[in-house]
PDB file of C-alpha atoms in Angstrom:
ATOM      1  CA  ASP A 567      69.386  55.934  49.841  1.00  0.00           C
ATOM      2  CA  ALA A 568      70.040  54.227  46.510  1.00  0.00           C
ATOM      3  CA  GLY A 569      73.782  54.736  46.631  1.00  0.00           C
ATOM      4  CA  VAL A 570      75.916  55.528  43.614  1.00  0.00           C
ATOM      5  CA  ILE A 571      74.367  54.109  40.469  1.00  0.00           C
ATOM      6  CA  GLN A 572      76.421  53.074  37.468  1.00  0.00           C
ATOM      7  CA  SER A 573      75.311  51.822  34.100  1.00  0.00           C
ATOM      8  CA  PRO A 574      75.797  49.591  32.330  1.00  0.00           C
ATOM      9  CA  ARG A 575      77.166  47.006  34.744  1.00  0.00           C
ATOM     10  CA  HIS A 576      78.811  45.117  31.933  1.00  0.00           C
ATOM     11  CA  GLU A 577      79.825  46.293  28.490  1.00  0.00           C
ATOM     12  CA  VAL A 578      81.393  44.262  25.737  1.00  0.00           C
ATOM     13  CA  THR A 579      82.404  46.119  22.606  1.00  0.00           C
ATOM     14  CA  GLU A 580      84.760  45.860  19.691  1.00  0.00           C
ATOM     15  CA  MET A 581      87.915  47.821  19.208  1.00  0.00           C
ATOM     16  CA  GLY A 582      87.267  51.198  17.639  1.00  0.00           C
ATOM     17  CA  GLN A 583      83.754  51.593  19.016  1.00  0.00           C
ATOM     18  CA  GLU A 584      82.663  54.428  21.250  1.00  0.00           C
ATOM     19  CA  VAL A 585      81.853  53.515  24.829  1.00  0.00           C
ATOM     20  CA  THR A 586      79.888  55.666  27.278  1.00  0.00           C
ATOM     21  CA  LEU A 587      79.771  54.874  30.972  1.00  0.00           C
ATOM     22  CA  ARG A 588      77.239  56.589  33.188  1.00  0.00           C
ATOM     23  CA  CYS A 589      77.122  57.527  36.837  1.00  0.00           C
ATOM     24  CA  LYS A 590      74.502  58.976  39.139  1.00  0.00           C
ATOM     25  CA  PRO A 591      76.055  60.139  42.424  1.00  0.00           C
ATOM     26  CA  ILE A 592      74.319  60.100  45.772  1.00  0.00           C
ATOM     27  CA  SER A 593      71.873  62.965  46.018  1.00  0.00           C
ATOM     28  CA  GLY A 594      73.395  65.956  47.778  1.00  0.00           C
ATOM     29  CA  HIS A 595      76.979  64.903  47.185  1.00  0.00           C
ATOM     30  CA  ASN A 596      79.174  67.558  45.644  1.00  0.00           C
ATOM     31  CA  SER A 597      82.261  65.645  44.564  1.00  0.00           C
ATOM     32  CA  LEU A 598      82.478  62.882  41.982  1.00  0.00           C
ATOM     33  CA  PHE A 599      85.401  60.652  41.107  1.00  0.00           C
ATOM     34  CA  TRP A 600      86.084  58.245  38.220  1.00  0.00           C
ATOM     35  CA  TYR A 601      88.499  55.348  38.800  1.00  0.00           C
ATOM     36  CA  ARG A 602      89.799  52.494  36.692  1.00  0.00           C
ATOM     37  CA  GLN A 603      90.815  49.163  38.211  1.00  0.00           C
ATOM     38  CA  THR A 604      92.999  46.567  36.511  1.00  0.00           C
ATOM     39  CA  MET A 605      95.117  43.710  37.781  1.00  0.00           C
ATOM     40  CA  MET A 606      98.267  45.290  36.443  1.00  0.00           C
ATOM     41  CA  ARG A 607      97.807  48.890  37.549  1.00  0.00           C
ATOM     42  CA  GLY A 608      95.484  48.576  40.523  1.00  0.00           C
ATOM     43  CA  LEU A 609      93.045  51.396  41.267  1.00  0.00           C
ATOM     44  CA  GLU A 610      93.768  54.585  39.333  1.00  0.00           C
ATOM     45  CA  LEU A 611      92.027  57.930  39.703  1.00  0.00           C
ATOM     46  CA  LEU A 612      91.120  59.192  36.247  1.00  0.00           C
ATOM     47  CA  ILE A 613      89.342  62.486  36.917  1.00  0.00           C
ATOM     48  CA  TYR A 614      87.293  64.159  39.594  1.00  0.00           C
ATOM     49  CA  PHE A 615      84.768  66.959  39.850  1.00  0.00           C
ATOM     50  CA  ASN A 616      83.784  69.363  42.612  1.00  0.00           C
ATOM     51  CA  ASN A 617      80.403  71.054  42.172  1.00  0.00           C
ATOM     52  CA  ASN A 618      80.256  69.765  38.578  1.00  0.00           C
ATOM     53  CA  VAL A 619      83.591  71.366  37.689  1.00  0.00           C
ATOM     54  CA  PRO A 620      86.532  69.151  36.663  1.00  0.00           C
ATOM     55  CA  ILE A 621      89.351  69.692  39.148  1.00  0.00           C
ATOM     56  CA  ASP A 622      92.051  67.303  38.040  1.00  0.00           C
ATOM     57  CA  ASP A 623      92.079  65.174  34.901  1.00  0.00           C
ATOM     58  CA  SER A 624      95.760  64.296  35.017  1.00  0.00           C
ATOM     59  CA  GLY A 625      94.889  60.638  35.407  1.00  0.00           C
ATOM     60  CA  MET A 626      93.029  60.428  32.120  1.00  0.00           C
ATOM     61  CA  PRO A 627      95.196  58.121  30.018  1.00  0.00           C
ATOM     62  CA  GLU A 628      94.947  59.949  26.717  1.00  0.00           C
ATOM     63  CA  ASP A 629      92.739  62.039  24.519  1.00  0.00           C
ATOM     64  CA  ARG A 630      90.519  59.089  23.729  1.00  0.00           C
ATOM     65  CA  PHE A 631      89.057  59.498  27.219  1.00  0.00           C
ATOM     66  CA  SER A 632      86.704  62.318  28.151  1.00  0.00           C
ATOM     67  CA  ALA A 633      84.381  62.963  31.079  1.00  0.00           C
ATOM     68  CA  LYS A 634      81.541  65.359  31.659  1.00  0.00           C
ATOM     69  CA  MET A 635      79.287  66.319  34.501  1.00  0.00           C
ATOM     70  CA  PRO A 636      76.464  68.417  33.051  1.00  0.00           C
ATOM     71  CA  ASN A 637      74.617  68.592  36.365  1.00  0.00           C
ATOM     72  CA  ALA A 638      74.876  67.485  39.965  1.00  0.00           C
ATOM     73  CA  SER A 639      73.114  64.188  39.368  1.00  0.00           C
ATOM     74  CA  PHE A 640      74.822  62.804  36.284  1.00  0.00           C
ATOM     75  CA  SER A 641      78.271  62.162  34.877  1.00  0.00           C
ATOM     76  CA  THR A 642      79.622  60.300  31.867  1.00  0.00           C
ATOM     77  CA  LEU A 643      82.972  58.806  30.972  1.00  0.00           C
ATOM     78  CA  LYS A 644      83.463  58.314  27.260  1.00  0.00           C
ATOM     79  CA  ILE A 645      86.112  56.361  25.409  1.00  0.00           C
ATOM     80  CA  GLN A 646      86.390  56.989  21.693  1.00  0.00           C
ATOM     81  CA  PRO A 647      87.778  54.966  20.022  1.00  0.00           C
ATOM     82  CA  SER A 648      88.070  52.095  22.449  1.00  0.00           C
ATOM     83  CA  GLU A 649      91.063  49.726  22.492  1.00  0.00           C
ATOM     84  CA  PRO A 650      91.580  46.310  24.088  1.00  0.00           C
ATOM     85  CA  ARG A 651      93.903  47.827  26.703  1.00  0.00           C
ATOM     86  CA  ASP A 652      90.958  49.860  27.995  1.00  0.00           C
ATOM     87  CA  SER A 653      89.413  46.671  29.337  1.00  0.00           C
ATOM     88  CA  ALA A 654      88.982  47.206  33.071  1.00  0.00           C
ATOM     89  CA  VAL A 655      86.429  47.836  35.772  1.00  0.00           C
ATOM     90  CA  TYR A 656      85.473  51.506  35.945  1.00  0.00           C
ATOM     91  CA  PHE A 657      84.197  52.867  39.242  1.00  0.00           C
ATOM     92  CA  CYS A 658      82.406  56.055  40.020  1.00  0.00           C
ATOM     93  CA  ALA A 659      82.447  57.420  43.573  1.00  0.00           C
ATOM     94  CA  SER A 660      80.886  60.436  45.223  1.00  0.00           C
ATOM     95  CA  SER A 661      81.520  62.302  48.460  1.00  0.00           C
ATOM     96  CA  PRO A 662      79.511  64.928  50.312  1.00  0.00           C
ATOM     97  CA  GLY A 663      81.855  67.868  50.681  1.00  0.00           C
ATOM     98  CA  SER A 664      81.571  70.974  48.601  1.00  0.00           C
ATOM     99  CA  GLY A 665      85.008  71.907  47.344  1.00  0.00           C
ATOM    100  CA  GLY A 666      86.322  68.525  48.329  1.00  0.00           C
ATOM    101  CA  VAL A 667      86.888  67.836  52.031  1.00  0.00           C
ATOM    102  CA  PRO A 668      90.067  65.764  52.544  1.00  0.00           C
ATOM    103  CA  THR A 669      88.522  63.663  55.306  1.00  0.00           C
ATOM    104  CA  ASP A 670      85.342  62.889  53.407  1.00  0.00           C
ATOM    105  CA  THR A 671      84.310  59.304  52.820  1.00  0.00           C
ATOM    106  CA  GLN A 672      84.004  58.319  49.195  1.00  0.00           C
ATOM    107  CA  TYR A 673      81.024  56.143  48.329  1.00  0.00           C
ATOM    108  CA  PHE A 674      81.652  53.815  45.430  1.00  0.00           C
ATOM    109  CA  GLY A 675      79.272  52.475  42.854  1.00  0.00           C
ATOM    110  CA  PRO A 676      79.252  48.806  41.845  1.00  0.00           C
ATOM    111  CA  GLY A 677      81.407  49.456  38.788  1.00  0.00           C
ATOM    112  CA  THR A 678      81.155  48.854  35.062  1.00  0.00           C
ATOM    113  CA  ARG A 679      83.143  45.925  33.718  1.00  0.00           C
ATOM    114  CA  LEU A 680      84.323  46.903  30.235  1.00  0.00           C
ATOM    115  CA  THR A 681      85.672  44.373  27.781  1.00  0.00           C
ATOM    116  CA  VAL A 682      87.045  45.608  24.465  1.00  0.00           C
ATOM    117  CA  LEU A 683      87.595  42.840  21.945  1.00  0.00           C
TER     118      LEU A 683
ATOM    119  CA  ALA B 158     104.555  63.316  47.114  1.00  0.00           C
ATOM    120  CA  GLN B 159     102.258  61.395  49.377  1.00  0.00           C
ATOM    121  CA  SER B 160     101.873  57.669  48.893  1.00  0.00           C
ATOM    122  CA  VAL B 161     100.947  54.474  50.679  1.00  0.00           C
ATOM    123  CA  THR B 162     102.630  51.094  50.457  1.00  0.00           C
ATOM    124  CA  GLN B 163     100.815  47.936  51.365  1.00  0.00           C
ATOM    125  CA  LEU B 164     103.144  45.133  52.325  1.00  0.00           C
ATOM    126  CA  GLY B 165     101.978  41.839  50.941  1.00  0.00           C
ATOM    127  CA  SER B 166      99.593  41.523  48.033  1.00  0.00           C
ATOM    128  CA  HIS B 167      98.108  38.339  49.506  1.00  0.00           C
ATOM    129  CA  VAL B 168      97.543  37.393  53.132  1.00  0.00           C
ATOM    130  CA  SER B 169      96.022  34.104  54.221  1.00  0.00           C
ATOM    131  CA  VAL B 170      94.771  33.385  57.742  1.00  0.00           C
ATOM    132  CA  SER B 171      92.709  30.697  59.383  1.00  0.00           C
ATOM    133  CA  GLU B 172      89.242  31.441  60.655  1.00  0.00           C
ATOM    134  CA  GLY B 173      89.534  32.776  64.188  1.00  0.00           C
ATOM    135  CA  ALA B 174      93.120  33.926  63.765  1.00  0.00           C
ATOM    136  CA  LEU B 175      94.431  37.470  64.006  1.00  0.00           C
ATOM    137  CA  VAL B 176      94.258  39.557  60.877  1.00  0.00           C
ATOM    138  CA  LEU B 177      97.100  42.012  60.279  1.00  0.00           C
ATOM    139  CA  LEU B 178      97.288  43.994  57.058  1.00  0.00           C
ATOM    140  CA  ARG B 179     100.182  46.388  56.751  1.00  0.00           C
ATOM    141  CA  CYS B 180     100.215  49.908  55.389  1.00  0.00           C
ATOM    142  CA  ASN B 181     103.005  52.448  55.482  1.00  0.00           C
ATOM    143  CA  TYR B 182     102.571  55.993  54.326  1.00  0.00           C
ATOM    144  CA  SER B 183     104.797  58.715  53.027  1.00  0.00           C
ATOM    145  CA  SER B 184     103.726  62.260  53.812  1.00  0.00           C
ATOM    146  CA  SER B 185     105.423  65.535  54.587  1.00  0.00           C
ATOM    147  CA  VAL B 186     102.471  66.739  56.645  1.00  0.00           C
ATOM    148  CA  PRO B 187     100.149  64.996  59.093  1.00  0.00           C
ATOM    149  CA  PRO B 188      98.184  62.648  56.864  1.00  0.00           C
ATOM    150  CA  TYR B 189      94.585  61.636  56.647  1.00  0.00           C
ATOM    151  CA  LEU B 190      94.484  57.858  56.190  1.00  0.00           C
ATOM    152  CA  PHE B 191      91.772  55.435  55.185  1.00  0.00           C
ATOM    153  CA  TRP B 192      91.113  51.730  54.870  1.00  0.00           C
ATOM    154  CA  TYR B 193      88.579  50.551  52.313  1.00  0.00           C
ATOM    155  CA  VAL B 194      87.349  47.010  51.644  1.00  0.00           C
ATOM    156  CA  GLN B 195      86.233  45.549  48.332  1.00  0.00           C
ATOM    157  CA  TYR B 196      84.157  42.376  48.341  1.00  0.00           C
ATOM    158  CA  PRO B 197      84.069  40.337  45.125  1.00  0.00           C
ATOM    159  CA  ASN B 198      82.288  42.086  42.271  1.00  0.00           C
ATOM    160  CA  GLN B 199      81.488  45.139  44.371  1.00  0.00           C
ATOM    161  CA  GLY B 200      82.719  48.674  44.787  1.00  0.00           C
ATOM    162  CA  LEU B 201      84.898  49.790  47.660  1.00  0.00           C
ATOM    163  CA  GLN B 202      83.426  50.738  51.010  1.00  0.00           C
ATOM    164  CA  LEU B 203      84.980  52.546  53.933  1.00  0.00           C
ATOM    165  CA  LEU B 204      86.184  50.487  56.894  1.00  0.00           C
ATOM    166  CA  LEU B 205      87.673  53.317  58.933  1.00  0.00           C
ATOM    167  CA  LYS B 206      89.633  56.556  58.701  1.00  0.00           C
ATOM    168  CA  TYR B 207      92.181  58.532  60.684  1.00  0.00           C
ATOM    169  CA  THR B 208      91.599  62.262  60.760  1.00  0.00           C
ATOM    170  CA  SER B 209      94.151  63.339  63.386  1.00  0.00           C
ATOM    171  CA  ALA B 210      91.940  62.705  66.409  1.00  0.00           C
ATOM    172  CA  ALA B 211      92.471  59.431  68.297  1.00  0.00           C
ATOM    173  CA  THR B 212      95.389  57.369  67.024  1.00  0.00           C
ATOM    174  CA  LEU B 213      93.488  54.108  67.524  1.00  0.00           C
ATOM    175  CA  VAL B 214      90.590  54.091  65.112  1.00  0.00           C
ATOM    176  CA  LYS B 215      87.762  51.604  65.283  1.00  0.00           C
ATOM    177  CA  GLY B 216      85.833  50.710  62.177  1.00  0.00           C
ATOM    178  CA  ILE B 217      83.086  48.453  61.000  1.00  0.00           C
ATOM    179  CA  ASN B 218      83.018  44.663  61.243  1.00  0.00           C
ATOM    180  CA  GLY B 219      85.417  44.572  64.197  1.00  0.00           C
ATOM    181  CA  PHE B 220      88.390  46.109  62.378  1.00  0.00           C
ATOM    182  CA  GLU B 221      90.654  48.723  63.867  1.00  0.00           C
ATOM    183  CA  ALA B 222      93.840  50.519  62.884  1.00  0.00           C
ATOM    184  CA  GLU B 223      96.479  52.395  64.807  1.00  0.00           C
ATOM    185  CA  PHE B 224      98.234  55.474  63.481  1.00  0.00           C
ATOM    186  CA  LYS B 225     101.926  55.395  64.448  1.00  0.00           C
ATOM    187  CA  LYS B 226     103.748  58.497  63.363  1.00  0.00           C
ATOM    188  CA  SER B 227     107.160  57.194  64.464  1.00  0.00           C
ATOM    189  CA  GLU B 228     106.753  54.181  62.207  1.00  0.00           C
ATOM    190  CA  THR B 229     104.776  55.979  59.472  1.00  0.00           C
ATOM    191  CA  SER B 230     102.320  53.108  59.660  1.00  0.00           C
ATOM    192  CA  PHE B 231      98.585  52.573  59.719  1.00  0.00           C
ATOM    193  CA  HIS B 232      98.187  48.801  59.983  1.00  0.00           C
ATOM    194  CA  LEU B 233      94.743  47.218  59.970  1.00  0.00           C
ATOM    195  CA  THR B 234      93.903  44.511  62.499  1.00  0.00           C
ATOM    196  CA  LYS B 235      91.061  42.291  63.583  1.00  0.00           C
ATOM    197  CA  PRO B 236      91.410  39.900  66.521  1.00  0.00           C
ATOM    198  CA  SER B 237      89.482  37.021  64.993  1.00  0.00           C
ATOM    199  CA  ALA B 238      88.948  36.457  61.277  1.00  0.00           C
ATOM    200  CA  HIS B 239      85.625  35.354  59.847  1.00  0.00           C
ATOM    201  CA  MET B 240      85.051  33.736  56.487  1.00  0.00           C
ATOM    202  CA  ARG B 241      83.078  36.808  55.443  1.00  0.00           C
ATOM    203  CA  ASP B 242      86.229  38.955  55.849  1.00  0.00           C
ATOM    204  CA  ALA B 243      87.684  37.452  52.673  1.00  0.00           C
ATOM    205  CA  ALA B 244      88.061  40.463  50.389  1.00  0.00           C
ATOM    206  CA  GLU B 245      90.574  42.946  49.053  1.00  0.00           C
ATOM    207  CA  TYR B 246      91.670  45.729  51.368  1.00  0.00           C
ATOM    208  CA  PHE B 247      93.001  49.092  50.266  1.00  0.00           C
ATOM    209  CA  CYS B 248      94.898  51.641  52.281  1.00  0.00           C
ATOM    210  CA  ALA B 249      94.604  55.238  51.055  1.00  0.00           C
ATOM    211  CA  VAL B 250      95.958  58.678  51.895  1.00  0.00           C
ATOM    212  CA  SER B 251      94.515  62.098  51.264  1.00  0.00           C
ATOM    213  CA  PRO B 252      97.389  63.972  49.656  1.00  0.00           C
ATOM    214  CA  ALA B 253      98.688  67.289  50.953  1.00  0.00           C
ATOM    215  CA  PRO B 254      98.084  70.073  50.591  1.00  0.00           C
ATOM    216  CA  HIS B 255      94.657  69.150  51.844  1.00  0.00           C
ATOM    217  CA  ASN B 256      92.811  71.291  49.391  1.00  0.00           C
ATOM    218  CA  GLN B 257      92.916  68.989  46.397  1.00  0.00           C
ATOM    219  CA  GLY B 258      89.224  68.395  46.158  1.00  0.00           C
ATOM    220  CA  GLY B 259      89.031  65.337  48.348  1.00  0.00           C
ATOM    221  CA  LYS B 260      91.091  63.045  46.117  1.00  0.00           C
ATOM    222  CA  LEU B 261      92.632  59.902  47.556  1.00  0.00           C
ATOM    223  CA  ILE B 262      95.750  57.975  46.628  1.00  0.00           C
ATOM    224  CA  PHE B 263      95.222  54.243  47.005  1.00  0.00           C
ATOM    225  CA  GLY B 264      97.709  51.496  47.677  1.00  0.00           C
ATOM    226  CA  GLN B 265      97.922  48.429  45.514  1.00  0.00           C
ATOM    227  CA  GLY B 266      95.630  46.410  47.736  1.00  0.00           C
ATOM    228  CA  THR B 267      95.992  43.278  49.848  1.00  0.00           C
ATOM    229  CA  GLU B 268      93.836  40.263  49.163  1.00  0.00           C
ATOM    230  CA  LEU B 269      92.799  38.524  52.359  1.00  0.00           C
ATOM    231  CA  SER B 270      91.926  34.833  52.239  1.00  0.00           C
ATOM    232  CA  VAL B 271      90.348  33.108  55.231  1.00  0.00           C
ATOM    233  CA  LYS B 272      90.708  29.347  55.543  1.00  0.00           C
ATOM    234  CA  PRO B 273      88.100  27.312  57.403  1.00  0.00           C
TER     235      PRO B 273
END
């Protein structure tokens, strides 16, 4: 199995630009999670989906952030416009359960390191 | 609200020494608890999880953790540290009610250093 795939692995952009991060979950997994990791705030859950439907987006910092999951094999996290404080590592994770099983293991991708200048 | 607290943001041990990483949880219902490990420049991966079966849980790479309800703890241990264990370790809890789509709440992480 290829695992969770994220692209790009590194992104450097200038303040005000639009940034799109992509994630392909493990085939057959029904839940998908987006996290942000920084030194100051640790690992934060931004949004998650069950069966392609957003369940909880309360962790999304502000309206500049949006996420979509148009089908079971693809999700995007978009930041528009980007700001220097958005610099972080963004992780995507998927888990098998349909409807979100509380004991499910989450499988993480390698992350996208975003730098906003 | 459920939460986990990891005591000590940095732990340093010598190779061959006991590893003890501390995690305390706060939960109004029996919790589901997890330990994940993050190696440098990688995503997190599951070490072990407690799902209300045996209180002593064995995981990968020789790690284990014991659920102690009386102490609200789920500390991670390994009898003998290896250099390859150097990483960041995260404790996590599945928040109640347990129908929130499988989300996890992570602790702040503990960075483990292993000295030769």
